[in-house]
XYZ file of C-alpha atoms in Angstrom:
671
model
C 0.143 -0.039 -0.439
C 1.538 3.289 -1.516
C 2.171 6.001 1.655
C 1.576 8.490 -1.200
C -2.166 10.560 0.114
C -2.337 12.815 -3.790
C -5.703 14.831 -0.664
C -7.441 15.579 -4.095
C -11.550 16.728 -2.550
C -13.859 14.095 -3.151
C -16.271 15.345 -5.889
C -17.247 15.983 -9.572
C -14.400 17.117 -10.922
C -15.229 20.507 -12.041
C -16.443 20.594 -9.032
C -13.601 20.251 -6.807
C -11.327 23.347 -6.629
C -14.396 25.864 -6.080
C -15.784 23.515 -2.769
C -12.204 22.519 -1.155
C -11.594 27.200 -1.668
C -15.070 27.147 0.377
C -13.893 24.858 2.781
C -10.019 26.003 3.636
C -9.079 26.878 6.606
C -7.970 30.739 6.180
C -5.612 33.112 8.501
C -6.502 36.473 9.319
C -5.032 39.648 8.318
C -3.633 40.014 11.439
C -1.841 36.668 11.961
C -0.706 37.289 8.160
C 1.579 39.408 9.582
C 3.101 37.241 12.517
C 4.015 34.602 9.621
C 7.061 34.346 7.634
C 7.512 32.554 4.527
C 10.549 31.793 2.669
C 10.454 30.817 -1.622
C 13.483 29.362 -3.306
C 13.703 30.865 -7.100
C 12.411 34.596 -8.749
C 10.774 33.396 -11.618
C 7.239 32.804 -13.174
C 6.216 30.394 -10.327
C 8.426 31.655 -7.474
C 7.962 35.143 -8.309
C 4.325 35.426 -8.385
C 4.409 33.376 -5.893
C 6.537 35.372 -3.597
C 4.315 38.598 -5.287
C 0.896 37.373 -3.821
C 1.726 35.333 -0.642
C 3.185 39.007 0.446
C -0.342 41.135 -0.725
C -1.935 38.529 1.301
C -0.241 40.141 4.651
C 2.459 37.860 4.940
C 6.540 38.214 5.972
C 8.467 37.043 2.393
C 11.737 36.357 2.187
C 12.840 35.327 -1.673
C 16.008 34.480 -3.505
C 17.894 34.172 -6.038
C 20.872 33.017 -6.889
C 20.685 35.382 -10.428
C 21.311 39.584 -9.838
C 18.141 40.036 -10.755
C 14.941 38.314 -10.535
C 14.679 39.720 -13.912
C 17.800 37.643 -15.168
C 15.502 33.956 -14.486
C 15.293 31.452 -16.572
C 11.811 31.957 -17.486
C 12.503 35.097 -19.269
C 13.844 32.744 -22.159
C 9.814 31.869 -22.749
C 9.696 32.945 -26.120
C 5.942 31.507 -27.729
C 2.938 32.158 -25.599
C 0.985 31.323 -22.602
C -2.368 29.413 -22.945
C -5.506 29.547 -21.589
C -9.369 28.815 -21.874
C -10.919 32.061 -23.233
C -11.797 31.056 -26.576
C -11.750 34.745 -28.297
C -11.116 32.714 -31.415
C -15.033 30.993 -30.862
C -13.343 27.785 -32.612
C -14.857 25.617 -30.099
C -12.168 26.174 -27.152
C -13.283 25.476 -23.850
C -11.403 24.653 -20.066
C -12.934 20.799 -20.587
C -10.704 20.663 -23.975
C -7.481 22.666 -22.918
C -7.688 19.953 -19.364
C -8.736 17.464 -22.334
C -6.201 18.204 -24.403
C -2.691 18.859 -21.421
C -4.293 14.984 -20.414
C -3.186 13.626 -22.780
C -0.680 15.816 -25.002
C 0.735 14.115 -21.120
C 0.437 10.480 -23.047
C -2.580 9.673 -19.766
C 0.791 10.308 -16.711
C -1.011 13.354 -15.570
C -2.782 13.566 -12.623
C -6.885 14.414 -13.522
C -7.858 16.750 -10.461
C -4.751 19.227 -11.023
C -4.747 19.675 -14.855
C -8.780 19.978 -14.586
C -7.665 22.881 -12.013
C -4.982 24.466 -14.057
C -8.139 24.635 -16.621
C -9.874 26.607 -14.888
C -7.751 28.906 -13.619
C -6.030 29.776 -16.331
C -8.067 32.654 -17.731
C -7.762 34.490 -14.399
C -4.348 34.178 -15.222
C -4.866 36.582 -19.026
C -6.762 39.035 -17.019
C -4.227 39.710 -13.894
C -1.433 40.129 -17.017
C -3.243 42.249 -18.936
C -4.573 43.864 -15.837
C 0.038 44.736 -15.077
C -0.310 46.330 -18.616
C 1.597 42.965 -19.733
C 2.045 43.657 -24.117
C 0.341 40.590 -25.416
C 0.146 40.863 -29.210
C -4.046 42.588 -30.293
C -5.502 42.077 -33.773
C -6.424 44.733 -36.204
C -9.468 45.573 -33.989
C -7.544 46.121 -30.598
C -8.593 42.681 -28.836
C -6.183 39.938 -28.186
C -4.520 37.087 -29.960
C -4.455 33.428 -30.472
C -1.851 30.917 -32.515
C -1.540 27.431 -32.272
C 0.419 25.300 -29.999
C 1.304 21.196 -31.416
C -1.239 18.762 -29.710
C -4.233 20.832 -30.143
C -6.898 21.832 -32.973
C -7.636 25.810 -31.117
C -5.570 28.821 -31.463
C -5.911 29.114 -27.526
C -2.015 30.267 -26.888
C -1.894 34.190 -25.422
C 1.734 35.173 -27.243
C 4.367 38.839 -27.155
C 6.030 38.424 -30.555
C 8.722 35.852 -29.147
C 8.909 37.372 -26.201
C 6.003 36.133 -23.679
C 8.296 35.115 -20.562
C 10.386 38.247 -20.379
C 7.003 40.272 -20.864
C 5.525 37.613 -17.858
C 7.901 38.331 -15.603
C 8.211 41.650 -15.952
C 4.714 41.594 -14.828
C 5.557 39.397 -11.819
C 9.007 40.906 -10.916
C 6.271 44.539 -10.740
C 4.419 43.032 -8.675
C 7.286 41.901 -6.778
C 8.679 44.850 -6.787
C 5.872 47.013 -4.699
C 5.810 44.284 -2.418
C 9.916 45.243 -1.650
C 9.054 49.017 -1.578
C 6.538 48.347 1.109
C 8.962 45.637 2.991
C 7.093 42.960 2.760
C 9.165 41.144 0.640
C 13.071 40.528 1.690
C 14.877 40.253 -1.386
C 18.108 38.428 -1.308
C 20.207 38.468 -4.912
C 23.027 36.504 -5.707
C 22.092 33.594 -2.982
C 21.930 29.978 -3.778
C 20.325 27.900 -1.089
C 22.178 24.622 -0.455
C 19.764 23.133 2.213
C 16.559 22.579 3.566
C 16.199 22.961 7.446
C 13.832 20.643 8.932
C 12.411 21.219 12.858
C 10.210 17.908 14.170
C 9.310 17.110 10.984
C 8.921 20.207 9.067
C 10.988 22.330 6.646
C 11.820 25.554 8.714
C 13.982 27.578 6.945
C 17.408 26.904 4.163
C 20.928 27.464 4.338
C 21.533 29.693 1.762
C 25.807 30.720 0.799
C 26.003 34.454 -0.074
C 28.127 34.095 -3.816
C 28.734 37.605 -4.022
C 31.022 37.157 -0.387
C 30.706 33.612 -0.166
C 28.959 33.553 3.724
C 26.691 30.433 4.942
C 23.641 32.232 5.646
C 20.452 30.941 8.247
C 17.323 31.855 7.377
C 14.044 30.587 9.024
C 10.196 30.738 8.003
C 7.795 28.614 8.911
C 6.399 27.278 5.248
C 9.144 27.212 2.274
C 8.721 27.233 -1.316
C 11.064 26.162 -3.429
C 10.021 27.573 -7.177
C 13.631 26.547 -8.854
C 12.594 24.971 -12.166
C 13.516 21.963 -14.306
C 16.644 19.955 -14.380
C 17.226 20.244 -17.808
C 21.519 20.628 -17.918
C 21.851 16.739 -16.118
C 22.451 16.983 -19.579
C 25.258 19.600 -19.600
C 24.102 21.156 -23.359
C 20.453 21.533 -23.467
C 18.533 25.757 -24.158
C 18.246 26.251 -20.095
C 20.788 28.969 -18.917
C 23.569 27.866 -17.537
C 23.573 28.646 -14.696
C 20.051 26.877 -14.485
C 20.582 24.073 -12.143
C 19.119 21.048 -9.406
C 20.534 21.708 -6.486
C 17.615 22.942 -4.255
C 15.868 20.547 -5.804
C 17.925 17.694 -4.631
C 18.763 18.598 -1.470
C 15.062 18.271 -0.255
C 14.223 15.255 -1.865
C 17.561 13.883 0.202
C 15.128 15.352 3.203
C 12.828 13.925 2.655
C 10.706 14.781 -0.944
C 9.761 12.132 -2.765
C 11.444 12.406 -5.936
C 8.516 11.886 -9.023
C 8.751 10.160 -12.726
C 12.597 11.487 -13.233
C 12.794 9.923 -16.915
C 10.549 12.098 -18.033
C 12.906 14.603 -20.217
C 11.147 16.853 -22.857
C 13.374 16.744 -26.605
C 11.820 20.091 -28.023
C 12.080 19.696 -31.643
C 12.811 23.162 -32.613
C 16.278 23.800 -31.835
C 19.776 25.574 -33.732
C 21.894 22.254 -34.302
C 24.583 21.181 -32.053
C 28.132 22.721 -34.415
C 31.144 21.727 -32.596
C 32.538 19.622 -28.170
C 33.560 23.238 -27.210
C 29.318 24.389 -27.286
C 27.663 24.966 -23.788
C 24.586 25.746 -24.249
C 21.519 25.305 -27.123
C 19.362 27.701 -27.812
C 15.631 27.060 -28.979
C 13.832 28.458 -32.081
C 10.109 28.940 -30.273
C 7.281 26.064 -30.999
C 5.279 29.452 -32.378
C 7.627 28.653 -35.795
C 5.632 25.909 -36.555
C 2.683 27.433 -37.506
C 3.641 29.063 -40.503
C 6.710 26.696 -40.614
C 6.504 23.606 -42.854
C 9.235 20.782 -41.752
C 10.946 18.422 -44.896
C 14.054 16.586 -45.268
C 14.443 16.038 -48.507
C 13.219 13.020 -51.161
C 16.664 11.580 -52.381
C 19.323 10.715 -50.998
C 21.677 12.197 -53.406
C 19.589 15.593 -52.780
C 20.707 15.206 -48.909
C 24.777 14.926 -50.127
C 24.678 17.563 -52.481
C 23.089 19.193 -49.631
C 26.415 18.452 -47.486
C 28.124 18.591 -49.576
C 26.639 22.180 -50.672
C 26.219 22.036 -53.527
C 23.613 22.339 -53.463
C 21.321 24.657 -51.328
C 17.317 24.041 -49.794
C 16.003 26.482 -51.764
C 16.762 24.777 -55.228
C 14.998 21.778 -54.149
C 11.375 21.692 -55.743
C 8.528 21.119 -53.593
C 7.730 17.143 -55.231
C 11.147 16.589 -53.701
C 11.132 17.843 -50.454
C 9.724 15.107 -47.743
C 7.521 17.278 -45.556
C 7.442 14.066 -43.089
C 4.565 15.281 -40.668
C 1.605 16.550 -43.049
C 2.828 13.088 -44.099
C 2.686 10.878 -40.753
C 0.150 12.546 -39.028
C -1.909 14.319 -41.843
C -4.654 16.209 -38.820
C -2.298 18.280 -36.806
C 0.017 18.249 -39.845
C 3.385 20.360 -38.042
C 1.468 21.559 -34.562
C 2.538 17.274 -33.118
C 3.597 17.813 -29.854
C 7.158 18.328 -29.408
C 7.791 14.775 -28.438
C 6.299 12.957 -31.239
C 7.950 15.805 -33.617
C 11.209 15.684 -32.255
C 11.682 11.587 -32.276
C 10.190 12.193 -36.050
C 13.075 14.117 -36.380
C 15.738 11.499 -34.755
C 13.954 8.870 -37.462
C 15.181 11.224 -40.881
C 17.926 11.629 -39.664
C 19.127 8.214 -38.210
C 17.818 7.089 -41.582
C 20.388 9.218 -42.762
C 18.460 12.253 -44.476
C 19.518 14.493 -42.119
C 21.090 18.026 -43.660
C 24.106 19.603 -42.218
C 27.789 17.930 -41.898
C 26.232 16.311 -39.017
C 24.386 14.656 -40.173
C 21.786 15.993 -36.993
C 18.983 18.955 -38.972
C 15.825 19.213 -40.415
C 14.386 22.657 -42.359
C 11.923 24.276 -40.704
C 11.125 26.161 -43.977
C 8.787 29.759 -44.167
C 8.494 30.095 -48.210
C 4.145 28.637 -47.925
C 3.728 31.425 -45.402
C 5.663 34.371 -46.735
C 3.364 34.313 -50.008
C 0.274 33.150 -48.553
C 0.363 35.745 -46.212
C 1.608 38.131 -49.605
C -0.609 37.065 -51.436
C -3.928 38.048 -48.323
C -1.880 41.829 -48.151
C -1.567 42.149 -51.784
C -5.443 42.062 -51.565
C -6.031 44.076 -48.373
C -4.060 46.995 -50.068
C -5.318 46.651 -53.271
C -2.415 45.500 -55.367
C -4.111 43.578 -58.320
C -1.574 41.180 -60.431
C 1.376 41.911 -57.297
C 4.851 40.961 -58.611
C 5.940 38.273 -56.809
C 8.882 40.333 -55.043
C 6.030 42.452 -54.357
C 4.156 39.250 -52.691
C 7.660 38.512 -51.003
C 8.382 41.308 -49.661
C 4.670 42.217 -47.981
C 4.019 38.285 -46.883
C 7.962 39.152 -44.962
C 6.418 41.726 -42.879
C 3.985 39.987 -41.815
C 6.642 36.662 -40.604
C 8.699 39.935 -39.049
C 5.837 41.213 -36.792
C 5.108 37.429 -36.247
C 8.422 36.352 -35.184
C 11.114 38.868 -36.249
C 13.393 38.854 -33.132
C 13.507 34.974 -33.458
C 14.560 35.405 -37.103
C 17.102 38.202 -36.092
C 18.541 35.294 -33.234
C 18.894 32.148 -35.596
C 21.271 34.526 -38.489
C 22.824 35.760 -35.480
C 23.876 32.530 -35.121
C 24.169 30.329 -37.666
C 24.566 33.610 -40.139
C 22.080 32.289 -42.727
C 18.862 34.645 -43.928
C 15.949 32.750 -42.654
C 13.900 34.998 -44.490
C 15.327 33.340 -48.025
C 16.462 30.174 -46.839
C 15.327 27.016 -44.476
C 16.062 27.504 -40.473
C 17.694 24.290 -40.547
C 16.445 22.268 -36.286
C 17.949 20.307 -34.587
C 15.975 18.015 -31.171
C 17.552 19.873 -27.826
C 16.668 19.038 -23.927
C 14.169 21.451 -22.865
C 11.970 20.943 -20.263
C 11.526 18.120 -17.447
C 8.549 17.157 -16.483
C 9.930 15.063 -13.692
C 10.685 16.991 -10.066
C 9.104 17.536 -6.619
C 6.274 14.351 -6.056
C 3.522 16.827 -3.987
C -0.192 16.519 -3.349
C -3.352 18.479 -5.154
C -2.601 21.438 -1.974
C 1.409 21.305 -3.546
C 2.679 20.282 -0.779
C 5.899 17.864 -0.997
C 6.267 14.807 0.985
C 7.901 16.747 3.630
C 4.917 19.475 6.471
C 5.431 22.500 5.341
C 7.201 22.503 2.316
C 6.281 23.494 -0.957
C 6.891 23.248 -4.862
C 5.332 24.890 -7.235
C 6.283 25.476 -11.036
C 8.330 23.539 -13.277
C 9.857 22.325 -10.019
C 7.133 19.910 -9.586
C 5.929 16.956 -11.575
C 2.335 18.013 -10.832
C 0.841 18.785 -14.639
C 2.064 18.218 -17.478
C 2.379 13.798 -17.238
C 5.172 12.669 -19.718
C 5.305 15.019 -22.068
C 4.074 19.041 -21.861
C 1.751 20.895 -24.879
C 3.757 23.921 -25.223
C 2.894 27.038 -23.939
C 1.896 24.459 -20.599
C 4.795 26.380 -18.839
C 3.381 29.928 -18.314
C 0.536 28.418 -18.075
C 1.449 26.052 -14.772
C 3.683 28.303 -13.619
C 1.369 31.213 -12.792
C -1.464 29.248 -12.088
C 0.898 27.486 -9.115
C 1.850 31.747 -7.458
C -0.825 34.035 -8.254
C -4.113 30.973 -7.698
C -3.147 27.499 -6.605
C -0.426 28.391 -3.724
C -1.893 30.613 -1.932
C -5.336 29.247 -0.998
C -3.618 25.118 -0.535
C -0.400 27.140 2.172
C -2.924 29.160 4.146
C -5.013 26.634 4.378
C -1.605 24.845 6.524
C -0.461 28.209 8.066
C -3.588 28.479 9.811
C -2.091 25.889 11.955
C 1.042 28.142 12.481
C -0.712 31.115 13.917
C 0.770 30.954 17.639
C 3.848 28.782 17.145
C 6.214 32.474 17.196
C 9.189 32.872 15.188
C 11.003 30.296 14.121
C 14.693 30.285 16.213
C 18.134 30.191 13.834
C 20.028 28.962 17.175
C 19.241 24.958 17.068
C 21.068 22.213 16.876
C 18.539 21.487 13.058
C 20.585 24.793 11.258
C 23.798 23.957 13.081
C 24.265 20.308 11.366
C 22.916 21.447 8.228
C 25.437 24.612 7.791
C 27.346 22.389 9.187
C 26.379 19.314 6.569
C 27.057 22.415 3.064
C 30.281 23.916 4.842
C 31.493 20.817 5.060
C 30.371 19.729 1.207
C 33.011 23.719 0.365
C 35.658 22.783 2.472
C 36.100 19.073 -0.033
C 35.531 20.964 -2.461
C 38.233 24.317 -2.098
C 41.026 20.891 -0.169
C 40.243 18.573 -3.357
C 43.747 18.234 -4.873
C 41.725 17.491 -8.401
C 43.175 17.727 -12.045
C 39.823 18.857 -13.892
C 37.381 21.026 -14.232
C 33.918 20.964 -13.300
C 32.949 21.269 -16.531
C 35.554 18.563 -17.486
C 32.676 15.489 -15.082
C 29.532 17.855 -16.585
C 30.899 17.301 -19.814
C 31.054 13.563 -19.763
C 27.809 12.320 -17.672
C 26.054 15.019 -20.315
C 27.392 12.427 -22.610
C 25.700 8.946 -21.845
C 22.397 10.521 -19.995
C 22.025 12.560 -24.628
C 23.585 9.165 -25.508
C 21.578 6.609 -23.804
C 18.817 8.342 -21.573
C 17.858 10.477 -24.301
C 15.575 10.631 -27.663
C 15.166 6.901 -26.952
C 15.792 4.075 -24.326
C 16.460 0.935 -24.276
C 17.654 -1.650 -21.227
C 20.797 -2.103 -21.993
C 22.381 0.909 -22.228
C 19.983 2.196 -19.464
C 21.774 -0.472 -17.522
C 25.165 0.668 -18.842
C 24.510 4.147 -18.203
C 23.536 3.425 -14.458
C 26.966 2.192 -13.804
C 29.042 5.191 -15.896
C 27.911 7.900 -14.091
C 28.034 6.343 -10.736
C 31.832 5.519 -11.827
C 31.645 9.844 -12.916
C 30.829 10.887 -9.959
C 33.131 8.598 -8.056
C 36.027 10.430 -10.592
C 34.346 13.815 -9.389
C 34.369 13.269 -5.831
C 38.767 11.999 -6.166
C 39.657 13.681 -9.134
C 37.480 17.488 -9.229
C 39.877 20.857 -9.463
C 37.669 23.671 -7.922
C 40.014 26.532 -8.038
C 39.564 30.000 -5.533
C 38.695 30.729 -2.137
C 34.812 29.265 -0.182
C 35.104 33.199 1.636
C 35.046 34.438 -1.278
C 32.818 34.968 -5.065
C 33.681 31.418 -6.493
C 31.349 30.396 -9.458
C 33.804 27.613 -9.988
C 32.380 26.838 -6.081
C 28.586 27.060 -6.955
C 29.170 24.634 -10.491
C 31.389 21.988 -8.108
C 27.345 21.971 -5.417
C 25.015 21.113 -9.226
C 27.116 19.019 -10.920
C 27.662 16.723 -7.845
C 24.184 16.295 -6.945
C 23.536 16.010 -10.143
C 25.846 13.186 -11.122
C 23.050 11.930 -8.748
C 19.997 12.779 -10.334
C 20.855 11.105 -14.417
C 20.964 7.617 -11.935
C 18.319 8.349 -10.216
C 16.774 9.500 -13.722
C 18.345 5.764 -15.510
C 16.965 3.700 -12.263
C 12.984 5.340 -13.179
C 13.839 4.839 -16.571
C 14.980 1.302 -16.097
C 11.818 0.060 -13.909
C 9.038 1.762 -16.578
C 9.233 -0.982 -19.467
C 7.214 0.859 -21.067
C 7.066 3.875 -23.808
C 4.595 7.588 -23.680
C 6.194 10.943 -24.328
C 9.121 11.633 -23.730
C 9.905 7.968 -22.704
C 10.313 6.151 -25.253
C 11.322 2.590 -24.904
C 12.868 0.762 -28.396
C 11.662 -2.450 -26.102
C 7.788 -0.613 -26.773
C 6.904 0.411 -30.089
C 2.912 -0.152 -31.745
C 3.809 -3.765 -34.271
C 1.248 -2.401 -36.940
C -1.991 -0.864 -37.852
C -2.273 2.474 -38.638
C 0.460 3.599 -35.370
C 2.797 1.687 -36.199
C 5.584 2.416 -34.757
C 4.768 4.854 -32.370
C 5.611 4.744 -28.600
C 2.934 2.085 -26.462
C 1.808 2.511 -23.138
C 1.423 -0.364 -20.720
C -1.546 0.731 -18.955
C -2.419 -2.114 -17.114
C 1.342 -1.746 -15.165
C 2.707 1.416 -15.611
C -1.065 3.639 -14.970
C 1.349 4.795 -11.589
C 3.386 8.230 -10.740
C 6.846 7.132 -9.558
C 7.415 8.771 -6.753
C 11.264 7.965 -5.320
C 12.436 7.952 -1.559
C 15.767 9.187 -1.335
C 18.065 6.593 1.245
C 21.443 6.553 1.062
C 22.154 6.427 -3.014
C 20.343 6.636 -5.733
C 20.566 2.714 -6.680
C 19.135 2.557 -3.197
C 16.574 5.325 -3.530
C 12.410 3.053 -2.844
C 10.180 3.481 -5.565
C 6.463 4.951 -4.447
C 3.244 4.252 -6.324
C 0.614 6.682 -7.085
C -2.065 4.589 -9.115
C -3.748 7.413 -12.034
C -7.683 7.404 -12.167
C -9.473 8.239 -15.240
C -12.979 9.078 -14.254
C -14.072 11.969 -16.182
C -11.577 11.064 -19.098
C -10.810 7.860 -21.162
C -7.820 5.792 -20.866
C -7.344 5.266 -25.204
C -4.089 4.842 -26.904
C -2.421 8.743 -28.217
C -3.051 8.687 -31.708
C -2.343 12.306 -34.038
C -2.850 10.591 -37.170
């Protein structure tokens, strides 16, 4: 019998959240002034949570490792944010957003949490518009929408290709108001290195001042983790280089179960890797698949001619191109979910049709869209018999208005004009659906410890749909956590200030200091990056887009060996009591080296293909779905929540069985 209790309220799905809010305990305004909350991470989830909790009257301490909350990695989100507003009148609804999210996640997420997410999605847009977020608008001044993968409606609100930045500035402005009022105490350039538990409850954190190296103690009545995902376990990813899993991994080691670590999203539209010297990869927004068509040459001789520079992609006629997503998935075409699009690109490249020197790239082409928009604009401008050049000019103006910053970024990196020649793209690690296990209240298995946004496992199952990360982060921070945490804190009004001069704080600080000193005093010969790259190669080769039992068993042993070598041979220059970026990286990579092993262990245990987790042994062998992922609902319709027991290999599995009462559990099809 599982010890997990999801605390999902009883009653009809559509009434759960409303009834829950009606009956929870509340904290009155006077008592809120004596309650402290720590929020670690100030991206969209953490920033919105900190601002809202402070607005409610709680005393908030917010921590980020960046020099400002504005630099949280949420700023890099490009394409948009989903909400069930149905402004386009195309049949969208709360239920349809709920259904698309469950189906997109390959039926591996908790129904109640996902329905609540869909239910509050519309509130997010109202909140952000009120903050002044400059969402794109149509000709009449109304909010505009576009489509993302895995859906048949247009529900994505966007601000050109800078949606994350604009939403983050909205949350940051809300935070700044509370900082000025003294309700948020902001700790920039601080990294959480451990959580402190007293009598089983989370009561504070140990943090390092990254400028001075000083180790600090901070106490609170509750702690909220909002530190994003662990995609950098692969070394190369679209994440910021500083993005890390340390806070999440430290709370896991203190008793918070880690759920579904093998659920990782490989994004299909990224700029291909260009060499071994690279330190990160660059995302090209999924929104580009609204107007871009993905293809490779049909003939191998054309592939070789392009690689050798004897032909250009623009030399190939329509008949010589294989628009393989449109061919394989006619109902959704280029807007299939990310896991499906990524595997399809890998299949074509593995078959030898990759179009760059490494053989790891396909084309994303805007020629058709430019012509379509150009013809439409010519008619709108009353231009008859417009020349091909004029149509191209008018079409490019529309594309520039929609995606201009993305095209500019691509040209700066690749030195090719994507208006004139197709973009080259290839899948790359982007997002992690796995994370800390939380119940309906967003509380972990440690009392008083909450986890929100990408850092938890809550809403996306085995594959996240595009434009849903921003939705989840802001839903958790603005509209869900402020209710659920109040129910817990209503029992803390007589607790009083939490002291930091206790044995529990002493013990946690000593563990942090001991690890730091061990790194500084180690007389190794290799840099931190040397080990991070080795780990990343194992993860990509054996735990990447395609996995099998043999590779995963090898990966577990190889990661163990890298970890042992790391502690013997890593060299960390500088001192502990100063700004020391290499020391910061050492701690983060140490955690990745443990998380990577649990990741592989989880992937080995899950003997099915679902969403971003593709097991080569579990594939449809015939019928319409031939070659597609094959789920095993009889044995694996559960959340895998791992309990820390000293070593990743010793982790104990707890299962939360998933129930589907409002959606039929069936094979996913985008044909």
